[in-house]
CSV table of C-alpha atoms and ligand atoms in Angstrom, one decimal:
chain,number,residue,atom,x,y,z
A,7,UNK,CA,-36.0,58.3,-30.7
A,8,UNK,CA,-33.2,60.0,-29.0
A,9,UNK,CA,-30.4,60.9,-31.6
A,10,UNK,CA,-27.2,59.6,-30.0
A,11,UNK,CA,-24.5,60.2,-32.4
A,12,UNK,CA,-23.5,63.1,-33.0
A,13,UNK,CA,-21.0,64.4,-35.8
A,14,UNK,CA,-17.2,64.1,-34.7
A,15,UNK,CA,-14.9,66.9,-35.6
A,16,UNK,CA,-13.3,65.0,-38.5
A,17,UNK,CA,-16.8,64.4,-40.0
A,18,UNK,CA,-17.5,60.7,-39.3
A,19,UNK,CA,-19.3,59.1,-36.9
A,20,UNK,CA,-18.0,55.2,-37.8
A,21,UNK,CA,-19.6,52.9,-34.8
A,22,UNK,CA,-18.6,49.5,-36.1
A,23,UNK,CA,-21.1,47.9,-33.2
A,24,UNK,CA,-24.1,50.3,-35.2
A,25,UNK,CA,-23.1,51.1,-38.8
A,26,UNK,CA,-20.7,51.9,-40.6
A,27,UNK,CA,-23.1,54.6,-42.2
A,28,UNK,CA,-20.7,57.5,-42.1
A,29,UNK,CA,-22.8,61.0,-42.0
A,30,UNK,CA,-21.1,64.5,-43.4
A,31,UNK,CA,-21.5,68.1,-41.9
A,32,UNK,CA,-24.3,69.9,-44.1
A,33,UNK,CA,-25.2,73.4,-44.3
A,34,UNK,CA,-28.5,74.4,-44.1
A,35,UNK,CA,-30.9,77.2,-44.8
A,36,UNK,CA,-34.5,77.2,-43.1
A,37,UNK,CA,-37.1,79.8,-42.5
A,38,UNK,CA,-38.5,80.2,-39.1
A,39,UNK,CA,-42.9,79.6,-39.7
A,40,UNK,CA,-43.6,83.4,-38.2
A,41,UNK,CA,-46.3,84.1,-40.4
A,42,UNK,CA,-47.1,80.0,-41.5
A,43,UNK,CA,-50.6,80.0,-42.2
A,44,UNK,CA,-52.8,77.7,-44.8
A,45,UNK,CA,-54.8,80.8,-46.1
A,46,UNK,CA,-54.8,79.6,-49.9
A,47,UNK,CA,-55.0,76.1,-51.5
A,48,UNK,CA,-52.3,75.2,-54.4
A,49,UNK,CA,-52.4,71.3,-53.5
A,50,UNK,CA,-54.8,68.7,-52.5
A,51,UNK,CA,-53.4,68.9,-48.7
A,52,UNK,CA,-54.4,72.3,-47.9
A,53,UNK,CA,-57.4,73.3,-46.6
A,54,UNK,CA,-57.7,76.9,-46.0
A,55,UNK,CA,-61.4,76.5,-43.6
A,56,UNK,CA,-59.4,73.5,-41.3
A,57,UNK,CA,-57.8,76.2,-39.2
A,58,UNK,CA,-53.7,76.1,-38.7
A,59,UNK,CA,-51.7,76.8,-35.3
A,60,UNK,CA,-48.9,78.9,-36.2
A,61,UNK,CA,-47.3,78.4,-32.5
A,62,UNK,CA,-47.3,74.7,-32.7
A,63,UNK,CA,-45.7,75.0,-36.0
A,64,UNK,CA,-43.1,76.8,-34.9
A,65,UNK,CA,-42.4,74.6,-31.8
A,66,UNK,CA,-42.3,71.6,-34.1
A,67,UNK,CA,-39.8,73.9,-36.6
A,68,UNK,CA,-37.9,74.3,-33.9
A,69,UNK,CA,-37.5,70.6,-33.1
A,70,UNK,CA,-36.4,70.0,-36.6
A,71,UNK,CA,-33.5,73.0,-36.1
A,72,UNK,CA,-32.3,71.8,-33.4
A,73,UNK,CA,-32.0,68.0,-34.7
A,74,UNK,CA,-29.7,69.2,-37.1
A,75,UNK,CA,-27.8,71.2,-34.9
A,76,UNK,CA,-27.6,68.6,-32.4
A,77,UNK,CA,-26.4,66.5,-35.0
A,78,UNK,CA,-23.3,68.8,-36.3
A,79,UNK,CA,-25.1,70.7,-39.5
A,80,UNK,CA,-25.0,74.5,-39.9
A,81,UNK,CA,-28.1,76.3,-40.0
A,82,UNK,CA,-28.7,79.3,-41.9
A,83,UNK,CA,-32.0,81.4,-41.6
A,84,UNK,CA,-33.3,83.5,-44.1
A,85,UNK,CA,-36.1,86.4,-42.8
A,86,UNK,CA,-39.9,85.1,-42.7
A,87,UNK,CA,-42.2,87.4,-45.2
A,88,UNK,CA,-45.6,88.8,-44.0
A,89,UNK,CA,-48.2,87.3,-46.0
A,90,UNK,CA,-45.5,84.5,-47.6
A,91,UNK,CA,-47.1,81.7,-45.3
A,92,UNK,CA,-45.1,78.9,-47.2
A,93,UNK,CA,-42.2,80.8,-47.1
A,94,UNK,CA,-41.3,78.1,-44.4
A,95,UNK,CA,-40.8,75.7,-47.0
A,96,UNK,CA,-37.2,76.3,-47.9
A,97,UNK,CA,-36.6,73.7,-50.1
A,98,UNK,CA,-38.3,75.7,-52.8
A,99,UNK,CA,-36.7,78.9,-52.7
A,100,UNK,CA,-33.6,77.7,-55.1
A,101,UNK,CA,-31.4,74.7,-55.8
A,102,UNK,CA,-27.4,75.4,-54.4
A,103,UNK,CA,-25.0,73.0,-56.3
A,104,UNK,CA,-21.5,73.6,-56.4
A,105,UNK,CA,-21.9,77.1,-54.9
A,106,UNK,CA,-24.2,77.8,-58.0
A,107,UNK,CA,-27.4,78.8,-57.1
A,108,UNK,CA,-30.2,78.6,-59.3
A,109,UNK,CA,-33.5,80.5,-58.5
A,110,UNK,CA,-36.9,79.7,-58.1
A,111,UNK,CA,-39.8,80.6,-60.2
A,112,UNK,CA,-43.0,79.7,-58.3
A,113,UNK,CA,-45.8,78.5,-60.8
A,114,UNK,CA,-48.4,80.0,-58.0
A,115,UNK,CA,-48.7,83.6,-58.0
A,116,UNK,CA,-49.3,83.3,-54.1
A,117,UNK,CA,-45.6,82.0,-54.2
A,118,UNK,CA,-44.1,83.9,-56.8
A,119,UNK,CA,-42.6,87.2,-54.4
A,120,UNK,CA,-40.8,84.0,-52.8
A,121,UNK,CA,-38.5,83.7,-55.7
A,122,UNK,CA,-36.4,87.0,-55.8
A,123,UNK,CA,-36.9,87.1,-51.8
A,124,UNK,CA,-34.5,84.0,-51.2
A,125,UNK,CA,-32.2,85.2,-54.3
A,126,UNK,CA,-31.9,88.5,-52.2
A,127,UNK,CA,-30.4,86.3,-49.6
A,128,UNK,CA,-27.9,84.6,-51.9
A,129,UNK,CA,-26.7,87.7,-53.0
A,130,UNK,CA,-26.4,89.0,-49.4
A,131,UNK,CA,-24.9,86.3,-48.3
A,132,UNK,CA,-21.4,86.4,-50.6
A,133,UNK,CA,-23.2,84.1,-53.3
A,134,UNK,CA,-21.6,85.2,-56.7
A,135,UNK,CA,-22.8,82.6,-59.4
A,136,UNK,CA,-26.8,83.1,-59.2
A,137,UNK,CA,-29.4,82.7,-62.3
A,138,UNK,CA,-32.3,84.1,-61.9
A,139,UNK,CA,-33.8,81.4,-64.6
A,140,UNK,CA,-35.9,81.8,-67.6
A,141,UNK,CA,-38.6,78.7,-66.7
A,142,UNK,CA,-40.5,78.1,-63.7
A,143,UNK,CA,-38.9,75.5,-61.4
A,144,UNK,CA,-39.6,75.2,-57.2
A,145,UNK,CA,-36.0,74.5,-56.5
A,146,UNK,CA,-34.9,71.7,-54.5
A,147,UNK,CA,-39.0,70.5,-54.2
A,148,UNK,CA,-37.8,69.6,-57.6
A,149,UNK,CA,-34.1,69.2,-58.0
A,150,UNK,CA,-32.5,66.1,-55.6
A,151,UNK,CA,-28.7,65.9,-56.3
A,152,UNK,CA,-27.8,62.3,-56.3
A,153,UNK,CA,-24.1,62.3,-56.1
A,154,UNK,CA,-22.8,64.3,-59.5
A,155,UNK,CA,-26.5,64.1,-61.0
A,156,UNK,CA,-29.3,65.7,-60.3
A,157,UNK,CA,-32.9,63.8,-60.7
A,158,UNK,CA,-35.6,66.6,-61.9
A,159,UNK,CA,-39.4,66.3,-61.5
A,160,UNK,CA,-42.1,67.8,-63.6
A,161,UNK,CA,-46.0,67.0,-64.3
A,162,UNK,CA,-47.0,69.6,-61.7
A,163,UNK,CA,-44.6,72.6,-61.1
A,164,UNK,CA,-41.4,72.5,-62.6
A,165,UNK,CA,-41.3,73.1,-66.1
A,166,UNK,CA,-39.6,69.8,-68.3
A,167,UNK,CA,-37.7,73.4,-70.1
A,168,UNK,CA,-36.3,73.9,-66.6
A,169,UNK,CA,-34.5,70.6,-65.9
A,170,UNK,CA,-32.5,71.5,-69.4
A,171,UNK,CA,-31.6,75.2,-68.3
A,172,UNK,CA,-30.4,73.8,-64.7
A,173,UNK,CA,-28.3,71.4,-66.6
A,174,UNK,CA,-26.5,73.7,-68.7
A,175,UNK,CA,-26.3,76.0,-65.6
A,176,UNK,CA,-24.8,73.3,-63.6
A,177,UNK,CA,-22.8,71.6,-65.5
A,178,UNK,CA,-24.0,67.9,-64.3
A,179,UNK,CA,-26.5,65.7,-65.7
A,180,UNK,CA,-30.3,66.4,-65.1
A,181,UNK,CA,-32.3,63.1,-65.3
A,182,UNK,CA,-36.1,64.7,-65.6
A,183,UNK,CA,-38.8,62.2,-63.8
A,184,UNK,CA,-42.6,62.2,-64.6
A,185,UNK,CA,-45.3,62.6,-61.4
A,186,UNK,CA,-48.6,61.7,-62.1
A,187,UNK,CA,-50.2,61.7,-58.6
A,188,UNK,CA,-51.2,65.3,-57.5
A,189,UNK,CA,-51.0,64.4,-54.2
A,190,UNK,CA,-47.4,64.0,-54.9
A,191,UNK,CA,-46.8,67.3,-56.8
A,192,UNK,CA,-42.9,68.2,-56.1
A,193,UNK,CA,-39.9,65.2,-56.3
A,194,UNK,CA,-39.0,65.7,-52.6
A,195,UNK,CA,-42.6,64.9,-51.5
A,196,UNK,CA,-41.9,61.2,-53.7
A,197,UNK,CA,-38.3,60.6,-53.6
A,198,UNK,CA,-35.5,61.3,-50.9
A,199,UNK,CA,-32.1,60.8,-51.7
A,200,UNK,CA,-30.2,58.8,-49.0
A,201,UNK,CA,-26.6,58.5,-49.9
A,202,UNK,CA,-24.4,59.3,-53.2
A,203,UNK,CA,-25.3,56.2,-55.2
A,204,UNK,CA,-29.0,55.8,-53.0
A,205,UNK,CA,-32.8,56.7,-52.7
A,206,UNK,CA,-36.0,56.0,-50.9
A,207,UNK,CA,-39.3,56.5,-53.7
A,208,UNK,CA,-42.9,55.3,-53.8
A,209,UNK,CA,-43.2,54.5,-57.2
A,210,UNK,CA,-46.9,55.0,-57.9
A,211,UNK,CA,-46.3,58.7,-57.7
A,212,UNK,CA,-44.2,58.5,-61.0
A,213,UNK,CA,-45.3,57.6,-64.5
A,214,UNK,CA,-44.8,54.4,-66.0
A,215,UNK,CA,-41.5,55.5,-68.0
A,216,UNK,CA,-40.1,57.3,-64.9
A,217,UNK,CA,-40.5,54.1,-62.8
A,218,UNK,CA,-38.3,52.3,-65.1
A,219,UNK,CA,-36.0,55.4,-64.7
A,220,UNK,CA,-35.5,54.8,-61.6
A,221,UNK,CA,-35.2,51.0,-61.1
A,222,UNK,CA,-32.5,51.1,-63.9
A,223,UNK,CA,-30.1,54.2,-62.1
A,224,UNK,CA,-31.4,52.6,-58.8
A,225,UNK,CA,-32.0,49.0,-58.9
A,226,UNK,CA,-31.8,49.0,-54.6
A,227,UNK,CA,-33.8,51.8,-53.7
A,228,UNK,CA,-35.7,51.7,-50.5
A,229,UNK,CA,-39.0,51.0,-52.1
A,230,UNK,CA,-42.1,53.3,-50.1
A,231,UNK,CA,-45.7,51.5,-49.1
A,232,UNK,CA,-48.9,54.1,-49.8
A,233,UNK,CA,-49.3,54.0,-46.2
A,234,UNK,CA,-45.5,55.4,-45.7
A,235,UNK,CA,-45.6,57.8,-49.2
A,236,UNK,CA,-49.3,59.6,-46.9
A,237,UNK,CA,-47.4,60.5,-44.3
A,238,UNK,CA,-44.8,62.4,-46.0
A,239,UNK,CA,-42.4,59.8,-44.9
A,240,UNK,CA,-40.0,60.1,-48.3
A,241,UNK,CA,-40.1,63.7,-47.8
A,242,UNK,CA,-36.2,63.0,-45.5
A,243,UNK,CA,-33.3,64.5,-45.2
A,244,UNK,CA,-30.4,61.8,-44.8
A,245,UNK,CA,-26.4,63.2,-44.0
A,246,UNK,CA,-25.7,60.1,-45.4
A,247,UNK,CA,-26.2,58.5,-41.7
A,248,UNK,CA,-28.6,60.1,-39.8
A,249,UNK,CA,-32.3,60.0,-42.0
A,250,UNK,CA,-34.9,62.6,-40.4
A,251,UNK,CA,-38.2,61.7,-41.8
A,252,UNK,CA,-41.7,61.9,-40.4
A,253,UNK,CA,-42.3,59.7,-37.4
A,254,UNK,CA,-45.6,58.1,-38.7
A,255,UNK,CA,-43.3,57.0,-41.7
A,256,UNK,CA,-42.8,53.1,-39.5
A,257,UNK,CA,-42.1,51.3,-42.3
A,258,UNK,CA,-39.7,53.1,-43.7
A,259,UNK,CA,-38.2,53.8,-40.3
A,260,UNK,CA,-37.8,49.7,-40.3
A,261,UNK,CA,-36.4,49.4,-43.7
A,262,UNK,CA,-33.7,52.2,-43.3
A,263,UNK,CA,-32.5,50.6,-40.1
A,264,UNK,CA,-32.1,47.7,-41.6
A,265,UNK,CA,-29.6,49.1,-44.2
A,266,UNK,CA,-27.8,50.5,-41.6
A,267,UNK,CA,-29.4,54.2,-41.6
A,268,UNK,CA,-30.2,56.0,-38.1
A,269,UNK,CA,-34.0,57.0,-38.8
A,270,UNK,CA,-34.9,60.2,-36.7
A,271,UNK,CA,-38.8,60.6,-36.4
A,272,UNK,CA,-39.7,64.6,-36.8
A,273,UNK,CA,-43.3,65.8,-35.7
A,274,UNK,CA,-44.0,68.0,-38.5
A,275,UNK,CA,-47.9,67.6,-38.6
A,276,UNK,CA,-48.9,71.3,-38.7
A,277,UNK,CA,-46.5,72.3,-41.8
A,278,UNK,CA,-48.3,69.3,-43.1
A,279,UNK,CA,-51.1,71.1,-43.6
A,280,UNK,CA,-50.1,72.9,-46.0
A,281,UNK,CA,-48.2,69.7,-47.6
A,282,UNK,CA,-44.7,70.3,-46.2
A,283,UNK,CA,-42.2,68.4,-43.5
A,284,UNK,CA,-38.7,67.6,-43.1
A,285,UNK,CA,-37.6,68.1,-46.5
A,286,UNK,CA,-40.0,70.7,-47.5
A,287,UNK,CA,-38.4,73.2,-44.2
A,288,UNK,CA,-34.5,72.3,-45.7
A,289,UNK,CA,-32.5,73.8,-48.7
A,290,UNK,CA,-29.1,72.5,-48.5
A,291,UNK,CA,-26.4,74.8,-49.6
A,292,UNK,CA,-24.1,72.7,-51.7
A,293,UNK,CA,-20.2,73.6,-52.1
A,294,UNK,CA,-18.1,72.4,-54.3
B,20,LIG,N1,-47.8,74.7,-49.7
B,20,LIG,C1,-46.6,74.6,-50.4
B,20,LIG,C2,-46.9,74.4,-51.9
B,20,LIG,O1,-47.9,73.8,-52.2
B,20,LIG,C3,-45.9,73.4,-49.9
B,20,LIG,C4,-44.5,73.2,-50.4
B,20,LIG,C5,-43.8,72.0,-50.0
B,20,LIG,N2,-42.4,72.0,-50.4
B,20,LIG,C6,-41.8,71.0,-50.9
B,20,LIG,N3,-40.5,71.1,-51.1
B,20,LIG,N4,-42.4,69.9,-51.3
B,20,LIG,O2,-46.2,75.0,-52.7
């Protein structure tokens, strides 16, 4: 689906005949697939013998760039790492709040040079509040800012010590949510936060406690099918308007539309591979 809207100068893109959805310029960081590869196997979706197409990859990265571009974000890039093949997947190399950025210990050693390689950038790029944090935590795999709190998973990656560290380094409240389905091993492959106050989740991917979590703080979340949840399709990126998800996510494609979202469908199928798509390719850099 063509995006049509784009971001006006003041920020809004109010269409009373559409929505009055209103999306927000967002600044991005992503990390072009040159050396994406599924050589190693740290989840159930990669399978090192299947054979991956780095050039298709990187045509389908480059989609997803210039989606956001086209729709009025900023996109950052940080250097792609030879023999870092999921260096692609941004969204775990810190979590930016506030300008704060808080670092990423991988719990894989095939990830772990990923950590101070992104921190490099931060520091390069005129960041000044950085931790480089005591516990291991995947960054914004695992930490979704939801308005002024941040939801937290563990159960496969993140350390539970971690959510407490990132909320005394941030400041804001760290609600920590339980996955119990491997298949589902960071937040942003279960949950995608929509708006401020809103979020998209497929519940059996959380444990019984964390459900109730999350129907209590979110009582009119988008609620995911199975078939959605297998295609990735909760692993978004919303500007509050505009929600790029996978395309095979119909469902959820149907239900956002009908709250007055703009679902964009992204072809991500090679970074999903190696368990990655929209989400997975995006760190946001928050300001204050
Ligand atoms: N192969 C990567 C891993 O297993 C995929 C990371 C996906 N990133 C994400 N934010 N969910 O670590």
């Amino acid at each position: 689906m063509p995006v049509t809207d784009t971001i006006t100068p003041n920020g809004s893109t109010y269409d009373a005949r559409q929505s009055s959805r209103v999306a927000t310029r967002r600044r991005l960081l992503m990390c072009r697939p040159r050396h994406y590869d599924v050589t190693y196997s740290i989840n159930p979706w990669m399978n090192p013998s299947r054979g991956t197409d780095t050039a298709l990859a990187l045509r389908q990265w480059e989609r997803l760039r210039e989606l956001y571009l086209e729709l009025g974000h900023t996109v950052e890039e940080i250097d792609p790492v030879e023999g870092l093949p999921d260096m692609v997947f941004a969204a775990n190399g810190a979590a930016v709040v506030d300008g704060k950025v808080f670092g990423a210990r991988f719990r894989h050693v095939e990830r772990t040079a990923e950590g101070p390689a992104y921190l490099r950038w931060f520091e390069e790029h005129g960041y000044r509040d950085l931790l480089w944090p005591e516990h291991i935590n995947e960054g914004e795999g695992d930490f979704l800012t939801v308005g002024r709190r941040i939801l937290a998973g563990t159960g496969f990656r993140t350390d539970v010590r971690a959510h407490t560290e990132a909320q005394e380094f941030f400041g804001l409240p760290v609600t920590s949510l339980r996955l119990v389905n491997p298949e589902y091993y960071h937040l942003d492959t279960a949950l995608a936060v929509l708006s401020n106050d809103e979020v998209m989740y497929y519940p059996e991917a959380f444990s019984p406690g964390s459900q109730a979590v999350l129907r209590a703080l979110f009582p009119n979340a988008v609620i995911a099918t199975a078939e959605d949840a297998a295609v990735f399709g909760l692993n978004a990126f919303s500007d509050g308007r505009h929600v790029l998800l996978p395309a095979a996510a119909t469902g959820l494609h149907t239900q956002l539309r009908a709250r007055g979202f703009e679902p964009v469908g992204v072809e991500l199928t090679e970074l999903l591979k190696a368990g990655g798509s929209v989400k997975c390719c995006t760190l946001e850099l928050r300001e204050r």
